[in-house]
């Protein structure tokens, strides 16, 4: 059957080498070195178990992540540029697949989590990424017959993300995400790529009251946007997780939708930095937390 063959070929050409990683953040014309202010792992592979604690900010196995001592200042309302690369050291000059392999089709998303100190925030028990509340602030759709990853490749790996102007000032973890669906026809075949940047937001109006979700928790392995055969040429696609938060538009909905595209001008990014180092850290145990904030009113509980 033709579709199965296509599927098999797409899978086979990309067994262990066609991954991607969020390596760099740009803010309104300022670019930072690779891994500056980003909790990058040592490896560019995906998370495939949506119930894993590592679905929050990556980590685990050969993908140990390191906290960064850096924090990136962002103004609420700014558009930031999350740069995705095939590996931590890929450049256009050295790697023909320097963003992500074209087989890796799917949506791109972004979440935020408010924290007290982005350079140390790891979870309620002091370890990494246990239960975390997120806000997704941007997603894209493929209604134009394209997946967001195709636009990402065309845009040289730069994912533009608008930081909502109504956000409360303070420190956040910014979690850009790319979901690759080339093998998603079987359970746990979808590949989730994400890393967390440490940002400090100022200048916001602080009027936001967004709903939050937990990661793990926001996704199910059988969500229609996660367990899907993209070789069937679907005419629509439901992005997993809640609707994105938008300022002033009743953005607290948690109904999954095919979302409007938010676009912003691409910017050029600085060449990779050569001094990235990382180290293994203790990993978290599983802890349950409420899905929504109940204590603070305006925002999700802060876990550090
Ligand atoms: C965050 O930004 C505010 C406003 O610019 C600033 O006062 C504060 O020092 C910054 N915090 C960090 C950790 O950089
Ligand atoms: C709701 C919707 O369809 N939004 C956008 C999806 O993406 C295309 C471009 O890729 C836009 O033209 C749509 O407006
Ligand atoms: Cu891959």
Short mmCIF file of C-alpha atoms and ligand atoms in Angstrom, two decimals:
data_model
loop_
_atom_site.label_atom_id
_atom_site.label_comp_id
_atom_site.label_asym_id
_atom_site.label_seq_id
_atom_site.Cartn_x
_atom_site.Cartn_y
_atom_site.Cartn_z
CA UNK A 1 0.00 0.00 0.00
CA UNK A 2 1.44 3.26 -1.13
CA UNK A 3 0.76 5.24 2.03
CA UNK A 4 2.45 2.63 4.17
CA UNK A 5 5.50 2.63 1.95
CA UNK A 6 5.73 6.40 2.11
CA UNK A 7 5.42 6.20 5.84
CA UNK A 8 8.06 3.53 6.15
CA UNK A 9 10.51 5.40 3.95
CA UNK A 10 10.02 8.62 5.84
CA UNK A 11 10.66 6.80 9.08
CA UNK A 12 13.65 4.85 7.84
CA UNK A 13 15.54 7.79 6.45
CA UNK A 14 15.52 9.40 9.86
CA UNK A 15 16.18 6.82 12.47
CA UNK A 16 18.40 8.46 14.99
CA UNK A 17 19.89 11.44 13.30
CA UNK A 18 17.09 13.72 12.21
CA UNK A 19 16.33 15.60 15.35
CA UNK A 20 16.28 19.24 16.37
CA UNK A 21 16.93 21.47 19.35
CA UNK A 22 16.05 25.00 20.47
CA UNK A 23 19.45 26.60 20.82
CA UNK A 24 19.17 30.35 20.79
CA UNK A 25 16.85 33.22 21.69
CA UNK A 26 16.75 36.63 20.05
CA UNK A 27 14.91 39.64 21.43
CA UNK A 28 14.08 42.66 19.29
CA UNK A 29 17.32 42.68 17.36
CA UNK A 30 19.53 41.43 20.17
CA UNK A 31 20.86 37.93 19.75
CA UNK A 32 22.54 35.79 22.34
CA UNK A 33 25.03 32.94 21.98
CA UNK A 34 23.88 29.38 21.59
CA UNK A 35 22.51 28.07 24.90
CA UNK A 36 22.70 31.49 26.57
CA UNK A 37 19.82 31.50 29.05
CA UNK A 38 18.51 28.21 27.66
CA UNK A 39 18.34 24.88 29.45
CA UNK A 40 19.76 22.90 26.61
CA UNK A 41 20.34 19.18 26.86
CA UNK A 42 23.43 17.46 25.58
CA UNK A 43 21.43 15.69 22.88
CA UNK A 44 18.91 16.82 20.29
CA UNK A 45 16.48 13.91 20.57
CA UNK A 46 12.75 14.10 21.29
CA UNK A 47 10.52 13.15 24.19
CA UNK A 48 7.88 10.66 23.02
CA UNK A 49 6.10 9.79 26.26
CA UNK A 50 3.59 12.57 26.95
CA UNK A 51 3.33 11.41 30.57
CA UNK A 52 7.06 11.84 31.20
CA UNK A 53 8.15 14.69 33.46
CA UNK A 54 10.66 15.57 30.75
CA UNK A 55 7.85 16.72 28.47
CA UNK A 56 8.11 19.98 30.44
CA UNK A 57 11.68 21.12 29.71
CA UNK A 58 13.36 18.04 28.23
CA UNK A 59 15.97 15.99 30.08
CA UNK A 60 16.35 12.40 31.14
CA UNK A 61 18.45 9.63 29.69
CA UNK A 62 21.11 10.92 27.34
CA UNK A 63 19.33 14.27 27.30
CA UNK A 64 20.43 15.64 30.66
CA UNK A 65 19.69 19.34 30.78
CA UNK A 66 21.64 22.05 32.54
CA UNK A 67 20.24 25.15 34.17
CA UNK A 68 21.74 28.34 32.82
CA UNK A 69 23.04 31.09 35.06
CA UNK A 70 21.87 33.61 32.45
CA UNK A 71 18.52 35.29 32.15
CA UNK A 72 17.27 37.11 29.08
CA UNK A 73 15.41 40.39 29.49
CA UNK A 74 12.26 40.74 27.42
CA UNK A 75 9.64 43.48 27.27
CA UNK A 76 6.05 42.35 27.39
CA UNK A 77 4.74 42.70 23.85
CA UNK A 78 8.11 41.94 22.30
CA UNK A 79 8.45 39.33 19.62
CA UNK A 80 11.21 36.93 20.50
CA UNK A 81 12.97 34.62 18.09
CA UNK A 82 13.50 31.04 19.16
CA UNK A 83 16.07 29.45 16.89
CA UNK A 84 15.91 25.72 16.17
CA UNK A 85 18.92 23.81 14.93
CA UNK A 86 19.49 20.22 13.86
CA UNK A 87 22.15 19.89 16.56
CA UNK A 88 23.70 22.25 19.08
CA UNK A 89 26.52 23.01 16.66
CA UNK A 90 24.74 22.95 13.28
CA UNK A 91 25.11 25.90 10.97
CA UNK A 92 23.91 26.44 7.41
CA UNK A 93 27.52 26.13 6.29
CA UNK A 94 28.30 22.89 8.07
CA UNK A 95 25.01 21.00 7.99
CA UNK A 96 22.68 20.70 5.00
CA UNK A 97 19.81 19.85 7.36
CA UNK A 98 20.64 22.61 9.74
CA UNK A 99 17.13 23.33 11.08
CA UNK A 100 15.25 20.03 11.09
CA UNK A 101 14.80 17.26 8.57
CA UNK A 102 11.89 18.05 6.20
CA UNK A 103 10.28 14.73 7.17
CA UNK A 104 9.60 16.21 10.60
CA UNK A 105 6.22 17.79 9.88
CA UNK A 106 3.97 19.21 12.54
CA UNK A 107 2.98 22.22 14.61
CA UNK A 108 5.13 24.63 16.55
CA UNK A 109 3.94 25.96 19.87
CA UNK A 110 5.18 27.95 22.83
CA UNK A 111 4.37 28.02 26.51
CA UNK A 112 5.32 30.23 29.42
CA UNK A 113 5.54 29.42 33.07
CA UNK A 114 5.87 32.06 35.78
CA UNK A 115 8.63 31.35 38.27
CA UNK A 116 10.30 33.19 41.13
CA UNK A 117 13.85 32.71 39.86
CA UNK A 118 14.23 31.39 36.34
CA UNK A 119 17.85 30.45 36.92
CA UNK A 120 16.95 28.02 39.68
CA UNK A 121 13.26 27.11 39.23
CA UNK A 122 13.02 23.38 39.02
CA UNK A 123 9.82 22.22 40.66
CA UNK A 124 8.05 21.95 43.99
CA UNK A 125 10.48 19.45 45.46
CA UNK A 126 13.59 21.24 44.35
CA UNK A 127 14.36 18.99 41.43
CA UNK A 128 13.86 19.51 37.78
CA UNK A 129 10.64 19.98 35.94
CA UNK A 130 8.25 18.05 38.10
CA UNK A 131 4.85 19.65 37.76
CA UNK A 132 4.84 22.84 35.85
CA UNK A 133 2.13 25.16 34.71
CA UNK A 134 2.37 26.56 31.27
CA UNK A 135 0.84 29.07 29.03
CA UNK A 136 0.97 28.60 25.40
CA UNK A 137 1.31 31.92 23.68
CA UNK A 138 1.66 31.02 20.05
CA UNK A 139 0.88 28.25 17.67
CA UNK A 140 0.55 27.97 13.95
CA UNK A 141 -1.70 25.95 11.72
CA UNK A 142 -1.26 24.24 8.41
CA UNK A 143 -4.44 25.40 6.73
CA UNK A 144 -2.43 26.76 3.85
CA UNK A 145 -1.41 23.18 3.11
CA UNK A 146 1.80 23.56 5.01
CA UNK A 147 2.95 22.48 8.38
CA UNK A 148 4.44 24.98 10.78
CA UNK A 149 7.73 23.07 10.54
CA UNK A 150 7.89 23.81 6.81
CA UNK A 151 7.57 27.50 7.56
CA UNK A 152 10.18 27.08 10.26
CA UNK A 153 12.65 25.59 7.81
CA UNK A 154 11.88 28.33 5.28
CA UNK A 155 12.45 30.87 8.04
CA UNK A 156 15.92 29.41 8.75
CA UNK A 157 14.82 27.83 12.01
CA UNK A 158 13.50 31.02 13.57
CA UNK A 159 10.20 30.68 15.43
CA UNK A 160 8.70 34.09 16.21
CA UNK A 161 6.83 34.23 19.50
CA UNK A 162 4.92 37.22 20.79
CA UNK A 163 5.24 37.73 24.53
CA UNK A 164 1.74 38.88 25.57
CA UNK A 165 1.69 42.58 26.53
CA UNK A 166 -0.79 41.92 29.35
CA UNK A 167 1.58 39.61 31.20
CA UNK A 168 2.59 40.23 34.77
CA UNK A 169 6.21 41.35 35.14
CA UNK A 170 8.63 38.80 36.46
CA UNK A 171 10.63 35.76 35.52
CA UNK A 172 9.35 33.02 33.28
CA UNK A 173 10.41 29.86 31.60
CA UNK A 174 9.66 30.09 27.90
CA UNK A 175 9.06 26.72 26.32
CA UNK A 176 9.06 26.69 22.52
CA UNK A 177 7.92 23.35 21.16
CA UNK A 178 8.00 21.50 17.86
CA UNK A 179 5.95 18.34 17.43
CA UNK A 180 7.15 16.05 14.63
CA UNK A 181 4.47 13.74 13.27
CA UNK A 182 6.34 11.70 10.65
CA UNK A 183 5.94 8.54 12.74
CA UNK A 184 2.83 9.57 14.69
CA UNK A 185 0.61 6.91 13.13
CA UNK A 186 1.65 4.63 15.94
CA UNK A 187 1.29 5.37 19.62
CA UNK A 188 4.25 7.22 21.12
CA UNK A 189 5.48 7.81 17.60
CA UNK A 190 5.02 11.57 17.75
CA UNK A 191 8.21 13.36 18.68
CA UNK A 192 8.10 16.31 21.05
CA UNK A 193 10.98 18.73 20.93
CA UNK A 194 11.24 21.44 23.56
CA UNK A 195 13.74 23.33 25.63
CA UNK A 196 13.16 26.07 28.22
CA UNK A 197 14.61 29.56 28.07
CA UNK A 198 14.96 31.66 31.20
CA UNK A 199 13.46 35.10 30.65
CA UNK A 200 12.69 38.21 32.68
CA UNK A 201 9.61 40.06 31.47
CA UNK A 202 9.05 43.73 32.23
CA UNK A 203 6.71 46.46 31.03
CA UNK A 204 3.61 44.31 31.03
CA UNK A 205 0.22 45.59 32.08
CA UNK A 206 -0.21 42.67 34.44
CA UNK A 207 -3.88 42.35 33.62
CA UNK A 208 -3.65 38.78 32.33
CA UNK A 209 -5.47 35.98 34.07
CA UNK A 210 -4.67 33.03 31.85
CA UNK A 211 -5.65 29.47 32.53
CA UNK A 212 -2.71 27.17 33.02
CA UNK A 213 -2.04 23.56 32.24
CA UNK A 214 0.31 21.01 33.61
CA UNK A 215 3.04 19.30 31.63
CA UNK A 216 2.79 16.40 31.74
CA UNK A 217 -0.98 16.59 31.70
CA UNK A 218 -1.86 18.83 28.78
CA UNK A 219 -1.36 16.09 26.20
CA UNK A 220 -2.71 12.60 25.79
CA UNK A 221 -1.01 9.97 23.64
CA UNK A 222 -4.28 9.53 21.76
CA UNK A 223 -5.06 13.20 21.10
CA UNK A 224 -6.08 13.63 17.45
CA UNK A 225 -3.10 15.90 16.88
CA UNK A 226 -0.68 13.38 18.42
CA UNK A 227 -1.85 9.97 17.17
CA UNK A 228 -2.28 10.75 13.47
CA UNK A 229 -1.22 9.44 10.09
CA UNK A 230 -0.12 12.56 8.24
CA UNK A 231 0.41 10.52 5.06
CA UNK A 232 -3.38 10.34 4.78
CA UNK A 233 -3.18 14.03 3.78
CA UNK A 234 -5.48 15.33 6.50
CA UNK A 235 -7.41 18.43 5.51
CA UNK A 236 -7.45 19.74 9.03
CA UNK A 237 -5.29 19.37 12.04
CA UNK A 238 -6.10 19.89 15.71
CA UNK A 239 -3.14 21.22 17.62
CA UNK A 240 -2.89 19.37 20.95
CA UNK A 241 -3.19 21.16 24.25
CA UNK A 242 -5.32 24.14 25.24
CA UNK A 243 -6.10 27.14 23.09
CA UNK A 244 -3.40 29.76 23.20
CA UNK A 245 -3.77 32.63 25.57
CA UNK A 246 -4.34 36.01 23.98
CA UNK A 247 -4.65 39.33 25.78
CA UNK A 248 -8.18 40.65 25.95
CA UNK A 249 -9.85 38.05 23.79
CA UNK A 250 -11.20 35.72 26.43
CA UNK A 251 -8.05 33.72 26.14
CA UNK A 252 -8.72 31.46 29.08
CA UNK A 253 -10.42 28.82 26.96
CA UNK A 254 -8.98 25.36 27.17
CA UNK A 255 -10.72 24.04 24.05
CA UNK A 256 -8.23 22.79 21.47
CA UNK A 257 -8.53 24.72 18.25
CA UNK A 258 -6.82 25.12 14.93
CA UNK A 259 -5.26 28.39 15.78
CA UNK A 260 -4.66 31.59 13.94
CA UNK A 261 -1.19 32.26 12.82
CA UNK A 262 0.79 35.01 14.47
CA UNK A 263 3.53 36.31 12.31
CA UNK A 264 6.37 38.71 12.84
CA UNK A 265 9.34 39.75 10.76
CA UNK A 266 12.23 37.28 10.84
CA UNK A 267 15.53 38.49 12.21
CA UNK A 268 19.01 37.28 11.59
CA UNK A 269 20.68 35.35 14.35
CA UNK A 270 24.22 35.32 15.59
CA UNK A 271 26.50 32.40 14.77
CA UNK A 272 26.66 29.63 17.35
CA UNK A 273 28.80 30.08 20.36
CA UNK A 274 31.52 27.55 20.83
CA UNK A 275 31.80 27.39 24.61
CA UNK A 276 28.59 25.60 25.48
CA UNK A 277 29.02 23.20 28.34
CA UNK A 278 26.44 21.23 30.21
CA UNK A 279 26.30 18.82 33.06
CA UNK A 280 24.02 16.17 34.43
CA UNK A 281 21.79 17.01 37.35
CA UNK A 282 19.48 15.07 39.65
CA UNK A 283 16.12 14.43 38.10
CA UNK A 284 12.75 14.85 39.65
CA UNK A 285 10.33 12.37 41.04
CA UNK A 286 6.71 12.49 40.02
CA UNK A 287 4.55 14.88 41.99
CA UNK A 288 0.94 15.80 41.40
CA UNK A 289 -0.23 19.38 41.38
CA UNK A 290 -3.57 21.01 40.65
CA UNK A 291 -4.31 21.71 37.03
CA UNK A 292 -5.29 25.28 37.66
CA UNK A 293 -4.28 27.98 40.05
CA UNK A 294 -6.58 28.26 43.02
CA UNK A 295 -4.46 30.16 45.50
CA UNK A 296 -3.11 33.29 43.89
CA UNK A 297 -6.05 34.37 41.80
CA UNK A 298 -4.22 36.09 39.03
CA UNK A 299 -1.65 33.49 38.12
CA UNK A 300 -0.47 29.98 38.38
CA UNK A 301 1.24 28.93 41.58
CA UNK A 302 4.93 29.48 41.42
CA UNK A 303 7.11 26.48 42.09
CA UNK A 304 10.79 26.91 42.49
C1 LIG B 1 14.12 42.02 35.40
O1 LIG B 1 13.75 43.24 34.78
C2 LIG B 1 13.53 44.29 35.70
C3 LIG B 1 13.01 45.48 34.89
O2 LIG B 1 13.92 45.86 33.92
C4 LIG B 1 14.81 44.61 36.43
O3 LIG B 1 14.59 45.60 37.39
C5 LIG B 1 15.32 43.34 37.12
O4 LIG B 1 16.57 43.58 37.69
C6 LIG B 1 15.44 42.20 36.12
N1 LIG B 1 15.80 40.98 36.80
C7 LIG B 1 16.81 40.22 36.42
C8 LIG B 1 17.05 39.01 37.22
O5 LIG B 1 17.53 40.52 35.48
C1 LIG B 2 -7.28 30.27 11.31
C2 LIG B 2 -6.29 30.16 10.20
O1 LIG B 2 -6.53 29.50 9.24
N1 LIG B 2 -5.17 30.84 10.34
C3 LIG B 2 -4.03 30.88 9.42
C4 LIG B 2 -3.37 29.53 9.20
O2 LIG B 2 -2.17 29.70 8.46
C5 LIG B 2 -2.32 30.33 7.21
C6 LIG B 2 -0.94 30.52 6.63
O3 LIG B 2 -0.14 29.44 6.84
C7 LIG B 2 -3.04 31.66 7.33
O4 LIG B 2 -3.29 32.18 6.06
C8 LIG B 2 -4.34 31.51 8.09
O5 LIG B 2 -4.94 32.77 8.26
CU1 LIG B 3 13.85 13.24 14.74
#
